[in-house]
Structures are given as C-alpha cells and as structure tokens.
Tab-separated table of C-alpha atoms in Angstrom:
chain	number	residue	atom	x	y	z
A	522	UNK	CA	-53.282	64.953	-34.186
A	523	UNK	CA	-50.525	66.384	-35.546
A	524	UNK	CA	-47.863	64.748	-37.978
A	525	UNK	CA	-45.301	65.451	-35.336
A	526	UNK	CA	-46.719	62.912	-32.762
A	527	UNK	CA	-46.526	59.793	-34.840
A	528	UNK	CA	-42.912	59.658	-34.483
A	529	UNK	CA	-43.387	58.250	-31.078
A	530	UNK	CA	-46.255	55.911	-32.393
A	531	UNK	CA	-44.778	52.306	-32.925
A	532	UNK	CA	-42.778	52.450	-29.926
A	533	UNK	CA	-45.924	54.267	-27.588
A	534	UNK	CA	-49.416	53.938	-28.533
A	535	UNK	CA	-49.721	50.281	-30.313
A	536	UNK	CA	-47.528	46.984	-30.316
A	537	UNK	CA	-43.787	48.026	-30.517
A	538	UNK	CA	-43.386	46.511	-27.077
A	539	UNK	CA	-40.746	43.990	-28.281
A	540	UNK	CA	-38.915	45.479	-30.886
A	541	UNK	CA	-37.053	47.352	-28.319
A	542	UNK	CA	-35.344	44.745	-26.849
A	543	UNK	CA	-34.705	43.243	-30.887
A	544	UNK	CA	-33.325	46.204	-32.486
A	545	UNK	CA	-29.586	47.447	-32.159
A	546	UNK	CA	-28.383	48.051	-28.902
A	547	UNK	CA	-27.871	51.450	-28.203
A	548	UNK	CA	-27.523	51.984	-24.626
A	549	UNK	CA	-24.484	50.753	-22.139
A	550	UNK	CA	-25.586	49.031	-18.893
A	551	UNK	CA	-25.522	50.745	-15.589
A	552	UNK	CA	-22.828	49.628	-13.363
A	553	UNK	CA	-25.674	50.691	-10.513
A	554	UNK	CA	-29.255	50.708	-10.667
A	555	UNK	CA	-31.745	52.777	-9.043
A	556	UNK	CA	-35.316	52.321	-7.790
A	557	UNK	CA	-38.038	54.630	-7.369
A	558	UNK	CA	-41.299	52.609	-5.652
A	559	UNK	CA	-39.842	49.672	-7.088
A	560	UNK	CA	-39.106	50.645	-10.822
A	561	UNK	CA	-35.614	50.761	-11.752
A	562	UNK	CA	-34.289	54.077	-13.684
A	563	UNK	CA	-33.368	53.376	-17.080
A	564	UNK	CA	-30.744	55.816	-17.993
A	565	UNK	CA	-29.529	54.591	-21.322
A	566	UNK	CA	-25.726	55.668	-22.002
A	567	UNK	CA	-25.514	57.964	-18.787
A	568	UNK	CA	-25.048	55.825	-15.889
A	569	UNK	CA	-25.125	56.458	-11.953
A	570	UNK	CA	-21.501	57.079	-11.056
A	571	UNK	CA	-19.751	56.093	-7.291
A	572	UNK	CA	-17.323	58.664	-6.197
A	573	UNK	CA	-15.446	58.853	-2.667
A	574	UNK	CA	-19.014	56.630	-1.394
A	575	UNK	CA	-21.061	58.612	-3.252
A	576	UNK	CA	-23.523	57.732	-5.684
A	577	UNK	CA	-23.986	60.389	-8.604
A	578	UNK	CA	-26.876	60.223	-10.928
A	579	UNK	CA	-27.797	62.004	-14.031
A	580	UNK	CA	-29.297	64.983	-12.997
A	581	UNK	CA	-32.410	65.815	-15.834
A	582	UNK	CA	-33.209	62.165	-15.523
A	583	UNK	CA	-33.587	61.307	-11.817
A	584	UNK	CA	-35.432	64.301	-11.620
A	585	UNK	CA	-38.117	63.068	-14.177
A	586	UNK	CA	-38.169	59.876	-12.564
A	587	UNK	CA	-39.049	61.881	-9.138
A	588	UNK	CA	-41.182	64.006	-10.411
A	589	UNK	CA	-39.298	66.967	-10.004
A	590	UNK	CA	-39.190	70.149	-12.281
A	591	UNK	CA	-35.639	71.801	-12.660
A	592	UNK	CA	-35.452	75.171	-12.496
A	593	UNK	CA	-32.021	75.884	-12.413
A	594	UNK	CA	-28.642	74.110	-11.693
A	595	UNK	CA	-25.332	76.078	-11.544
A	596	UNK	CA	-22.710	78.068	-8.975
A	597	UNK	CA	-23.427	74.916	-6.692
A	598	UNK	CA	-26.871	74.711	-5.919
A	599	UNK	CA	-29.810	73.130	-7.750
A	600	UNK	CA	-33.339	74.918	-7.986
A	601	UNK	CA	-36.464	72.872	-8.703
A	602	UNK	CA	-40.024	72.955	-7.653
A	603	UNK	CA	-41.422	70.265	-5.523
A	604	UNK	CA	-45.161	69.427	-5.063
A	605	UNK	CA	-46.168	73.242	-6.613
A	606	UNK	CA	-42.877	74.899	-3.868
A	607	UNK	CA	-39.547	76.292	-5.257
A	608	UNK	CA	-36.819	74.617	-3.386
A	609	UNK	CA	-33.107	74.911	-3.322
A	610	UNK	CA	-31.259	71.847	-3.087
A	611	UNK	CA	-27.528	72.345	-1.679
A	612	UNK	CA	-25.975	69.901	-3.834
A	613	UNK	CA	-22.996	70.251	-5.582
A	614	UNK	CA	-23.092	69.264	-9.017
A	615	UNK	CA	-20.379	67.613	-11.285
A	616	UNK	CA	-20.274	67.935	-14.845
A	617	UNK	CA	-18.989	64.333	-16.831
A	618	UNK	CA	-18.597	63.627	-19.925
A	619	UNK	CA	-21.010	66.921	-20.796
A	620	UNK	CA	-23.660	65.463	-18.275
A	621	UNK	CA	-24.849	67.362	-15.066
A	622	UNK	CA	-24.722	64.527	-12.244
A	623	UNK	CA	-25.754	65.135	-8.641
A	624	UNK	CA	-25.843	63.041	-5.079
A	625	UNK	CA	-28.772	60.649	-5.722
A	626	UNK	CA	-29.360	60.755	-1.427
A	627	UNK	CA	-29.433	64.344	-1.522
A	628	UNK	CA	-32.148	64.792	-5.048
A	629	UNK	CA	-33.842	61.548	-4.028
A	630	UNK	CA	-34.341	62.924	-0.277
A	631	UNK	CA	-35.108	67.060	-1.191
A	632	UNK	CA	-38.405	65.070	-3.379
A	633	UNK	CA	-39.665	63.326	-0.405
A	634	UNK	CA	-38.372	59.855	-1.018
A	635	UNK	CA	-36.305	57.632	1.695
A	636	UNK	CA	-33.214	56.931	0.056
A	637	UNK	CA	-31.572	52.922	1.173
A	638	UNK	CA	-28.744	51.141	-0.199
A	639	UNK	CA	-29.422	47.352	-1.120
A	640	UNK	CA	-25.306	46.070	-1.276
A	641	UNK	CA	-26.746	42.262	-2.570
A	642	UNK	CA	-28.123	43.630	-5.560
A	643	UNK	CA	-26.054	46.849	-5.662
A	644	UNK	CA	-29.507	48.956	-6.088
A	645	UNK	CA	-30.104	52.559	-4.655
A	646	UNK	CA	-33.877	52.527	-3.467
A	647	UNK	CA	-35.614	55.671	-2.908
A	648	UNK	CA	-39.228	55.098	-1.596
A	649	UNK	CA	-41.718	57.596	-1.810
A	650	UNK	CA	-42.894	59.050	2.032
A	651	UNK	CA	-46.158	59.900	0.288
A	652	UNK	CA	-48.517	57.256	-1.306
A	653	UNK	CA	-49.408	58.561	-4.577
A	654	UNK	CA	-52.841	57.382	-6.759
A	655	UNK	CA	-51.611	57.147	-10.148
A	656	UNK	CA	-53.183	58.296	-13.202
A	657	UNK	CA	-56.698	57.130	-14.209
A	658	UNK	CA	-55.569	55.377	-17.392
A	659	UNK	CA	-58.243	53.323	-19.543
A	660	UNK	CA	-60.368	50.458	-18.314
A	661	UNK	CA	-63.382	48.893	-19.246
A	662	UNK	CA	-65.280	46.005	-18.142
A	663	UNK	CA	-67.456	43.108	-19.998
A	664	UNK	CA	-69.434	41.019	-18.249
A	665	UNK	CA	-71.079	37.978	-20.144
A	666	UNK	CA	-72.540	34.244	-18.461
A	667	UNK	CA	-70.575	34.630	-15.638
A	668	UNK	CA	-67.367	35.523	-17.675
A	669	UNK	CA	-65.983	39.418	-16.643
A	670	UNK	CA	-63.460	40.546	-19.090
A	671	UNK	CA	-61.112	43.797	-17.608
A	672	UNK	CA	-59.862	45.686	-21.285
A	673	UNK	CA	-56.774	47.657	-20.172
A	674	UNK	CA	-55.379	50.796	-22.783
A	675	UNK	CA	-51.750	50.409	-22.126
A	676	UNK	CA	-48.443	52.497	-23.119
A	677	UNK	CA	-45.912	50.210	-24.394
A	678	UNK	CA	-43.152	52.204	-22.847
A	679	UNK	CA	-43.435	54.733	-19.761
A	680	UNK	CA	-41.548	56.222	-16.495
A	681	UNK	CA	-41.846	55.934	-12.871
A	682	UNK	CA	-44.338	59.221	-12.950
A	683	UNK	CA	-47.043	56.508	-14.005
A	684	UNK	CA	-46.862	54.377	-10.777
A	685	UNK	CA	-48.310	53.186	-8.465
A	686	UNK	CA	-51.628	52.527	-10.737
A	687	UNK	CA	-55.083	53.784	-10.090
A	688	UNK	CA	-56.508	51.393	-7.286
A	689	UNK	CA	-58.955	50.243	-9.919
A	690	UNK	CA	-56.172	48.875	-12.126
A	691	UNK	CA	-54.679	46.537	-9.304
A	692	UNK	CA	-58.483	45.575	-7.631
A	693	UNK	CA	-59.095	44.612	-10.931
A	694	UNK	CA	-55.971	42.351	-12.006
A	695	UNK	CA	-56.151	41.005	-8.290
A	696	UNK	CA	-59.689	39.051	-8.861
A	697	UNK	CA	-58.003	37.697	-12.330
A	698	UNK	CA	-57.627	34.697	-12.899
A	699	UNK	CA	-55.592	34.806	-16.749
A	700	UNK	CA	-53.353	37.564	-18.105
A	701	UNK	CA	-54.339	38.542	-21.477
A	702	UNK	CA	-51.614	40.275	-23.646
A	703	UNK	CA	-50.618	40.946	-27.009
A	704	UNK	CA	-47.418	39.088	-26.663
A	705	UNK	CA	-45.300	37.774	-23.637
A	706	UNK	CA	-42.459	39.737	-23.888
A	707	UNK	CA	-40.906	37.897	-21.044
A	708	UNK	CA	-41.432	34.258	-22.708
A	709	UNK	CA	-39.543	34.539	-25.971
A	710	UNK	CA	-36.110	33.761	-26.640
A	711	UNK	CA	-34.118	37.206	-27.282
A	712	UNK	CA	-31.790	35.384	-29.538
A	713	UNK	CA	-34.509	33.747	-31.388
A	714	UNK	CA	-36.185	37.359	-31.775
A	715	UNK	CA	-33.218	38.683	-32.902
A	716	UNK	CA	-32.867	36.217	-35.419
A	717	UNK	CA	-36.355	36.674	-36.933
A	718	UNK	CA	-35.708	40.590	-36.955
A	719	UNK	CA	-32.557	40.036	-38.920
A	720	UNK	CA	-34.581	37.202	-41.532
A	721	UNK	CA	-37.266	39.698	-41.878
A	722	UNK	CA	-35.944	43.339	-41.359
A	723	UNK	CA	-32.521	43.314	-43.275
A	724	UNK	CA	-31.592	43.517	-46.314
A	725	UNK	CA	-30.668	39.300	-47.475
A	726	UNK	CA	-29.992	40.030	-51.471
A	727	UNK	CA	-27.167	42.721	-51.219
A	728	UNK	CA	-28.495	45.201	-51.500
A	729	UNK	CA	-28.389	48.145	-48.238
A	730	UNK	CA	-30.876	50.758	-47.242
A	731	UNK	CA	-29.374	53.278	-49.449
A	732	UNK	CA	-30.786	51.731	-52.472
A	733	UNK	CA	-33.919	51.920	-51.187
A	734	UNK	CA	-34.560	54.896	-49.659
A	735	UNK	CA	-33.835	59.033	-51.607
A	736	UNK	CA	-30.749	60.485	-50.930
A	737	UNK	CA	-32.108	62.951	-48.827
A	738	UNK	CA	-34.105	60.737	-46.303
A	739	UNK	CA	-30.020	58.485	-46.064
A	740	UNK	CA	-28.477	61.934	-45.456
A	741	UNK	CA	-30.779	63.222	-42.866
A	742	UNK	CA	-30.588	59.706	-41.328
A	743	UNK	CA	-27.069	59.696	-41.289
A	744	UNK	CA	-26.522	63.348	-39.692
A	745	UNK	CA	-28.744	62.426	-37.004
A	746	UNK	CA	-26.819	58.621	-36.305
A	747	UNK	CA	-23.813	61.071	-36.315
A	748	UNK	CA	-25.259	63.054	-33.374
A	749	UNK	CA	-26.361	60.350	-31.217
A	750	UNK	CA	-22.698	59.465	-31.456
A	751	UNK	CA	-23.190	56.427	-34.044
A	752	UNK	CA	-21.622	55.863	-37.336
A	753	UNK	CA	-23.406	57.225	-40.544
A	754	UNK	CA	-23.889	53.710	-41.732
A	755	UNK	CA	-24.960	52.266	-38.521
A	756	UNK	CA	-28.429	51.064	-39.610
A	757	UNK	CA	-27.492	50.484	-43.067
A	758	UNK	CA	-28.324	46.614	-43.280
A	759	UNK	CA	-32.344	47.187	-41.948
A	760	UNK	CA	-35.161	48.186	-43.932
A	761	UNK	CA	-36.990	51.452	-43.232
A	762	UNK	CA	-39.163	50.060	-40.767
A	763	UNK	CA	-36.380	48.746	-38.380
A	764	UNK	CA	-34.283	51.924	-38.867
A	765	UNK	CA	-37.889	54.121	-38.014
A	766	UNK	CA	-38.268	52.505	-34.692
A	767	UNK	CA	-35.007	52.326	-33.822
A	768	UNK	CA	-34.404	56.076	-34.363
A	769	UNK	CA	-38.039	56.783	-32.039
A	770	UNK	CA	-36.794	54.475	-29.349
A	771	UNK	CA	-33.574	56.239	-29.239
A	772	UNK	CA	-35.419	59.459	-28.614
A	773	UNK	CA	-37.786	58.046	-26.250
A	774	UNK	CA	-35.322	56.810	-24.121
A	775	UNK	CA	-33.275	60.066	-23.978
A	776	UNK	CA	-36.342	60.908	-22.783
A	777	UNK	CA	-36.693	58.531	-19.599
A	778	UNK	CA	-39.453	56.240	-21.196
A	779	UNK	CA	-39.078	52.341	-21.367
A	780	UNK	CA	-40.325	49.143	-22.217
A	781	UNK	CA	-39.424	48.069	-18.974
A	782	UNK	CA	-41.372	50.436	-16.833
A	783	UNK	CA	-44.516	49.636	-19.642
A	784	UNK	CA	-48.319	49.030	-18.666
A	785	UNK	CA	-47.572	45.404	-20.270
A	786	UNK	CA	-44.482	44.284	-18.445
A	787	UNK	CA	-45.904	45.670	-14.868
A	788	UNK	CA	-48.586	43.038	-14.735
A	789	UNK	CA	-46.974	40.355	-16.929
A	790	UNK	CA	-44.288	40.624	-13.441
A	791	UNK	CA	-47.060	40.461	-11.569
A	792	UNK	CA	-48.378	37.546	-12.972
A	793	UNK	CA	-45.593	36.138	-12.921
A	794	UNK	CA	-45.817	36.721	-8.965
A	795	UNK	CA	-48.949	35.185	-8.906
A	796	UNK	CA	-48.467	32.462	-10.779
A	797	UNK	CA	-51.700	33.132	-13.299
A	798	UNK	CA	-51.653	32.053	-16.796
A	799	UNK	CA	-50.409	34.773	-19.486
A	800	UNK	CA	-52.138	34.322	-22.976
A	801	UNK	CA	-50.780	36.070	-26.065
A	802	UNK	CA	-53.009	37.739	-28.224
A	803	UNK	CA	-50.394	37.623	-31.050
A	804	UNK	CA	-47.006	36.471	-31.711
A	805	UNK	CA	-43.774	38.566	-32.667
A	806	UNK	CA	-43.903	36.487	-35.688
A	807	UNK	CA	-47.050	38.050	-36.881
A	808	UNK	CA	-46.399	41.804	-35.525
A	809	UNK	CA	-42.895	41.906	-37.317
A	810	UNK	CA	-44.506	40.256	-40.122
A	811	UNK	CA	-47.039	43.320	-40.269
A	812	UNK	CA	-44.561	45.833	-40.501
A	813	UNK	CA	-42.652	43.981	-42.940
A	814	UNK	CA	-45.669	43.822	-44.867
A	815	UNK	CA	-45.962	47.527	-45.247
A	816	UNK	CA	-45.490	49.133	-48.662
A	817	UNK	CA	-41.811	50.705	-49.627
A	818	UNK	CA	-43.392	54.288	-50.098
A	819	UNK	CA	-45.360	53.720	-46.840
A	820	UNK	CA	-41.710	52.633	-44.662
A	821	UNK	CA	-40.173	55.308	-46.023
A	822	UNK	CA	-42.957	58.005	-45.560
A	823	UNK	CA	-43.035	56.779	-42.013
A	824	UNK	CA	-39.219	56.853	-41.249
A	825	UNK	CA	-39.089	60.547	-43.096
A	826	UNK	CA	-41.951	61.790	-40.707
A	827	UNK	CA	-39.521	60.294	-37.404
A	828	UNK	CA	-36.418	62.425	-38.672
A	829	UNK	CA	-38.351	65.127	-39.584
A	830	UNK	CA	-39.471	65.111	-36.075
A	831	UNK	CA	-37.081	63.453	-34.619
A	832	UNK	CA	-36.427	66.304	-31.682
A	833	UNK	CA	-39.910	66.391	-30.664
A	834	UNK	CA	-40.337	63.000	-29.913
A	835	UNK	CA	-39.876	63.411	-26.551
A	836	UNK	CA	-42.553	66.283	-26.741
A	837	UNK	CA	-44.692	63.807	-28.093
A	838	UNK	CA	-44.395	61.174	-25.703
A	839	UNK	CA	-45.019	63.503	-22.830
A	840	UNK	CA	-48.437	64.411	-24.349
A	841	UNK	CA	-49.651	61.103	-24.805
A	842	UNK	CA	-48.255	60.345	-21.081
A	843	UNK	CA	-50.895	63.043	-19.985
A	844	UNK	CA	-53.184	61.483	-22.162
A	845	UNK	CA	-52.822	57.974	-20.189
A	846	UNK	CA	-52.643	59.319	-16.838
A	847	UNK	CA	-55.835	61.788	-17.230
A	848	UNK	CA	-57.462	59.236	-18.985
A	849	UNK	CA	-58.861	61.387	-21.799
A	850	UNK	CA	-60.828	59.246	-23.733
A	851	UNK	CA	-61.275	62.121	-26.463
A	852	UNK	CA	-57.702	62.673	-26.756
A	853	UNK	CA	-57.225	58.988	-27.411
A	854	UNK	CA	-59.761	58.900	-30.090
A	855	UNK	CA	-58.440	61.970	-31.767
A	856	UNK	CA	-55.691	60.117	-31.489
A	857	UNK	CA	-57.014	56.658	-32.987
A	858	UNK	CA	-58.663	58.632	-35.712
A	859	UNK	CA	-55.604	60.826	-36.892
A	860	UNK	CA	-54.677	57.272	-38.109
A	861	UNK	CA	-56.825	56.899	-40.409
A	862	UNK	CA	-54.647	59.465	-42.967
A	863	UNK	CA	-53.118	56.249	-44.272
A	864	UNK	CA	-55.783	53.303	-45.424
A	865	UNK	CA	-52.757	50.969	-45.508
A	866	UNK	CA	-51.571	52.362	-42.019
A	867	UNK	CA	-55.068	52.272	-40.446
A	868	UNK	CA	-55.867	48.938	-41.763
A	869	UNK	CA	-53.151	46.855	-41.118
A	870	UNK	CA	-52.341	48.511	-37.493
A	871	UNK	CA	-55.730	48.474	-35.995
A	872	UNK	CA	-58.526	47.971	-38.579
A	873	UNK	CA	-57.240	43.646	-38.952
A	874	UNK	CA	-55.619	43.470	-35.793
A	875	UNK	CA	-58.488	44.940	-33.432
A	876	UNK	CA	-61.222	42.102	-35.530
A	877	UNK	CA	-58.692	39.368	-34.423
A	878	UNK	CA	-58.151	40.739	-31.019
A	879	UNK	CA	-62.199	41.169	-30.859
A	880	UNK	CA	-62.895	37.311	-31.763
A	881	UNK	CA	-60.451	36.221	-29.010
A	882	UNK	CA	-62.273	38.654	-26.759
A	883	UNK	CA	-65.528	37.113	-27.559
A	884	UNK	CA	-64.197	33.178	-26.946
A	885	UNK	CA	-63.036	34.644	-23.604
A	886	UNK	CA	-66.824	35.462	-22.690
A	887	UNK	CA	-68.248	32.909	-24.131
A	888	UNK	CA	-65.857	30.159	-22.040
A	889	UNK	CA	-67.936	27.705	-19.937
A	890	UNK	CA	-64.938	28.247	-17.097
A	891	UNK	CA	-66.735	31.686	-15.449
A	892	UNK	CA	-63.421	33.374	-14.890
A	893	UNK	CA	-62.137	36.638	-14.989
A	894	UNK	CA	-59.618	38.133	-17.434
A	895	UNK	CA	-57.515	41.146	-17.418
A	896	UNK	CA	-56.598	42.164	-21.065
A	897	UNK	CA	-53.849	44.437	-21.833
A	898	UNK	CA	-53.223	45.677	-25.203
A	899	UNK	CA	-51.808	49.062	-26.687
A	900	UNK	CA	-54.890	52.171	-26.109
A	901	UNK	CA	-55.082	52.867	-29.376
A	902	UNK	CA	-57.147	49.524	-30.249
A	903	UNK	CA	-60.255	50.353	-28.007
A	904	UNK	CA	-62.098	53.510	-29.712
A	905	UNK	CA	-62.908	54.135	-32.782
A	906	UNK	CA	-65.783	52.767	-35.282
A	907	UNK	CA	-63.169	49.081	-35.614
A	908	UNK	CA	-61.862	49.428	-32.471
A	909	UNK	CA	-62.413	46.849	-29.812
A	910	UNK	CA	-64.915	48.356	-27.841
A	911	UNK	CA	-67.423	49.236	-30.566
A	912	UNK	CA	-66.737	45.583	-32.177
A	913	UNK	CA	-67.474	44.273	-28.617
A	914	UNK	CA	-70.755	45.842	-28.554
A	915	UNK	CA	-71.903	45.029	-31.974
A	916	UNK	CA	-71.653	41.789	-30.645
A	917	UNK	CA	-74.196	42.659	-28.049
A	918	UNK	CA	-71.984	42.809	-25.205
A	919	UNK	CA	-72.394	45.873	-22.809
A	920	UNK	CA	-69.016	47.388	-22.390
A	921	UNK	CA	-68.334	50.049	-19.282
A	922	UNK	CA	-66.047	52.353	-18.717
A	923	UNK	CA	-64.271	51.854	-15.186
C-alpha cells in the first residue's frame, strides 16, 4: 500500500470511530435532512436548501449518496449515468455560495428512488424502487461447545452506497444474542469524551503545537486550515495526533463518508432495536490513551504524511470502500501488512490490541451460556500473522470465512 492511503487510516480502517464526534466541530447542521433507504445524508457545511417549496440539495453529494456518476452539469441540464445508461436530467441547477445545488425530487427520482416528504421530522426520504444486495464485506464464523462467534471487518465511517448489507450480514446478527464492539459509541457521554480529549490531546503546560512540530509541517498545516475556511491557528492547542485526525476526517467528509452511516453504528442501532446486550471490547479511555502514547517523531511523521496527502484522501477512502464491498481479502492484508513499516505503529495499533481483542474472543467461546455473538471491530484486525483470525486458530479454533 501506498504512503498516500494512510491518511484515511485512523478515521477508516481501525478504531477512530469516536474521535469524530470528540474533535472540533467542523461542520454546520442541516436545517433538513435527507434519507436514502433509511440513512440520512451527511453533508457537512453544505446543507439542503428550501426555495419557493422546493428542496435543493448539494449536487456532487446526493449524487454519491445515489449512486449516480455525474457527467456533466451546466446550460440547465444535468448529465449522469444511471445503472451503466447516460441520462439527462432536466433540472435546473442553482449555484450558492460556489456550490452546484439541484431539486432533490427531480435527482432522487431520475436514480430510481421514490422521493416522500416526512413534515414531523422535516426529513426528505427517497427509497430505492430496486432492492439492492450490498457488498460482500468480511465475515467469519467460530463455532466452539455450542458457542458461535460471527467476526465482522467493519469501516468506521462509510456512505449510503454500502447499504443494505449482504443478506449474510443481517441472517447473521438476527440469530445474535450479544453485540460485540470495540466501543459503544452511542453509550458515552459526549461531554465527558470531550473532556478526556482535551486532558489528554492538548497542550496543559503552555506550550502550543508550534513548539512541537518544524516550521514547515505548522505552515503546511496552516495553509490548508486556511482553505477549508478555518483560521491558521485553529488546531493550535492539540497535539499532532488530534490535529492528524481531525484534518483526515475533514477530508473524508467532503467526501460523503461518516461515522454515522459506519458498519459499527448500523448494528449498535439495531441492537438497540432489539434490545440485545452491546459489550465493548475497549474503552475511549484506552484508544485515546494509545494514540497519546505514540512517540513525538511518530505524531508528527503521521500528521506530515495526512497533509502531504491531504487531497487524496478522498481517493483513498474510495479504494478501501471497494475493498469492503468486494470483500477482497488480499487487498485487506496488503493492507494490514503495509502497516508493519512502523514497529511502534504496527504494535501498538494491531499487534497489542488484536492479543486483547483475541482473549475476549476466546472467553466468548468458552462461556457455559451457548449463545451467539456478532463481533464488530475495524477489518484491519483480522489478517495478518497477529491478527485475530490467525490468533483464533492458534488457539485451535476453526475459523471460516462466510
């Protein structure tokens, strides 16, 4: 793998999941929100728009969300291709704030969705006419005195293209009894997370992160705050590690990805619906401890690698997007591997956390209970000579791919 794709890594592949919602905010709240199957449109700092009772919506993002390709969009007419055809749309675009907006009824309808207008919760729904399988992701199963353990890959952050699941996915979390995840994202008190991100990823003795970072990697942080329409400074009370996933989740958004649309927070919800236990695997003590933990030349390395790259994050996200929903199980582990660069990395991001992870694993099949659990953590910790499912089978278990 490439240096270029680990500037999406904390926030994609492994256990960024909550630092999204305990970072600075970045991104205003929709005065309307949209649905496509069921998952709301994030659009971070562009949102839908209601004009003469119309609804507008930002044009390169509703399309991802529907799975449209653009093609072309001027002189009053949009061109995209839908399911493999080349389509004109007649809608008129407007052009706000340097933002191509269009009808969402007309877009949401041209891609084969039925477009309805919920007035309680003030929510566009556009339902697809066509039931989609969704990608094959990553799932194994472990079976052990009674005891069937489902091991789910996940992507921390994703769009609507990833849903609904592969039927395999929800069979599976349907005969579960528990919810296993690295940590309940849902449970935790946001101003209590905040507060533990400030104690452990700012700066408490005076000092800023200009004194600890070159002059070069402050300047090229500061240019790109500038163009993202933030001050220079914006950042300057975090340490490198807060400021590195900040900048990646500010990309990744731009890019129509989200925590909220994540593997993780789908069946946590649904859990949730079912009223099923959810056990943490870890604690956002310990994962913002870990990336505290890292070395000063390691942060910075990291957060230099993220604005070197910072405009092909999005590039980056969409490959390992492809990865998840083709289920490429030798991409992943080139993936996995190209971790290794760094011992430090390696070690404290998979190497310790995937022989804790493992143990836990392990209790689960031993249990006297005979119950089924459905284990979700970041795709990155399965393959791999320390990852989960070769530390699983040097236990003796028999682990299959689904």
């Amino acid at each position: 793998m490439s240096r270029k794709k680990k500037t999406a890594l904390l926030s994609v592949a492994l256990s960024a999941t909550m630092l999204a919602s305990a970072f600075p905010a970045i991104a205003a709240p929709a005065t309307l929100d949209v649905e496509v199957n069921g998952k709301k449109i994030e659009f971070a700092s562009n949102a839908p728009i209601a004009q003469d009772g119309t609804t507008f919506v930002p044009l390169e993002s509703t399309s991802k969300a529907l799975n449209l390709s653009l093609q072309d969009a001027k002189n009053g007419t949009i061109t995209a291709v839908i399911d493999g055809k080349q389509v004109t749309l007649q809608a008129k675009p407007k052009t706000i704030g340097g933002v191509t907006y269009v009808p969402v009824r007309i877009i949401g309808e041209a891609a084969g969705y039925e477009v309805r207008w919920d007035a309680a919760s003030r929510t566009i729904e556009l339902t697809s006419k066509i039931v989609k399988e969704g990608g094959k992701g990553f799932l194994w199963e472990v079976k052990n005195g009674g005891n069937t353990i489902y091991l789910v890959g996940s992507m921390h952050i994703a769009d609507d293209s990833f849903y609904p699941l592969h039927p395999s996915f929800e069979e599976a979390f349907a005969e579960s009894d528990y919810l296993a995840v690295e940590v309940d994202i849902t449970s935790a008190n946001e101003s209590d997370v905040q507060k533990l991100v400030e104690k452990l990823g700012s700066y408490q003795d005076g000092t800023t992160l200009k004194d600890h970072i070159s002059a070069e990697t402050y300047k090229q942080l500061g240019e790109i705050l500038v163009k993202n329409n933030l001050k220079a400074d914006a950042l300057d009370k975090f340490k490198p590690w807060v400021v590195e996933t900040t900048i990646a989740t500010l990309k990744s958004m731009e890019a129509g990805y989200q925590s909220t649309v994540g593997i993780d927070l789908h069946f946590i919800q649904k859990a949730m619906e079912r009223k099923i236990p959810v056990i943490e695997l870890e604690t956002y003590e310990s994962q913002l401890t870990m990336f505290n933990s890292f070395s000063k030349d390691l942060q910075e390395a990291n957060l230099k690698t993220t604005l070197d790259n910072f405009e092909l994050v999005d590039e980056s996200v969409d490959q390992m997007a492809d990865m998840w929903k083709k289920g490429d199980d030798a991409a992943l582990l080139k993936f996995t591997e190209s971790m290794s660069v760094n011992e430090e990395y390696r070690k404290a991001m998979l190497d310790d956390r995937n022989i804790a992870m493992a143990a836990k694993i392990d209790g689960f099949l031993k249990g006297t209970e005979k119950a089924e659990y459905f284990v979700v953590v970041g795709a990155a910790h399965y393959l791999g000579d320390t990852g989960i499912v070769k530390l699983l089978q040097d236990k003796g278990y028999t682990v299959t791919r689904k």
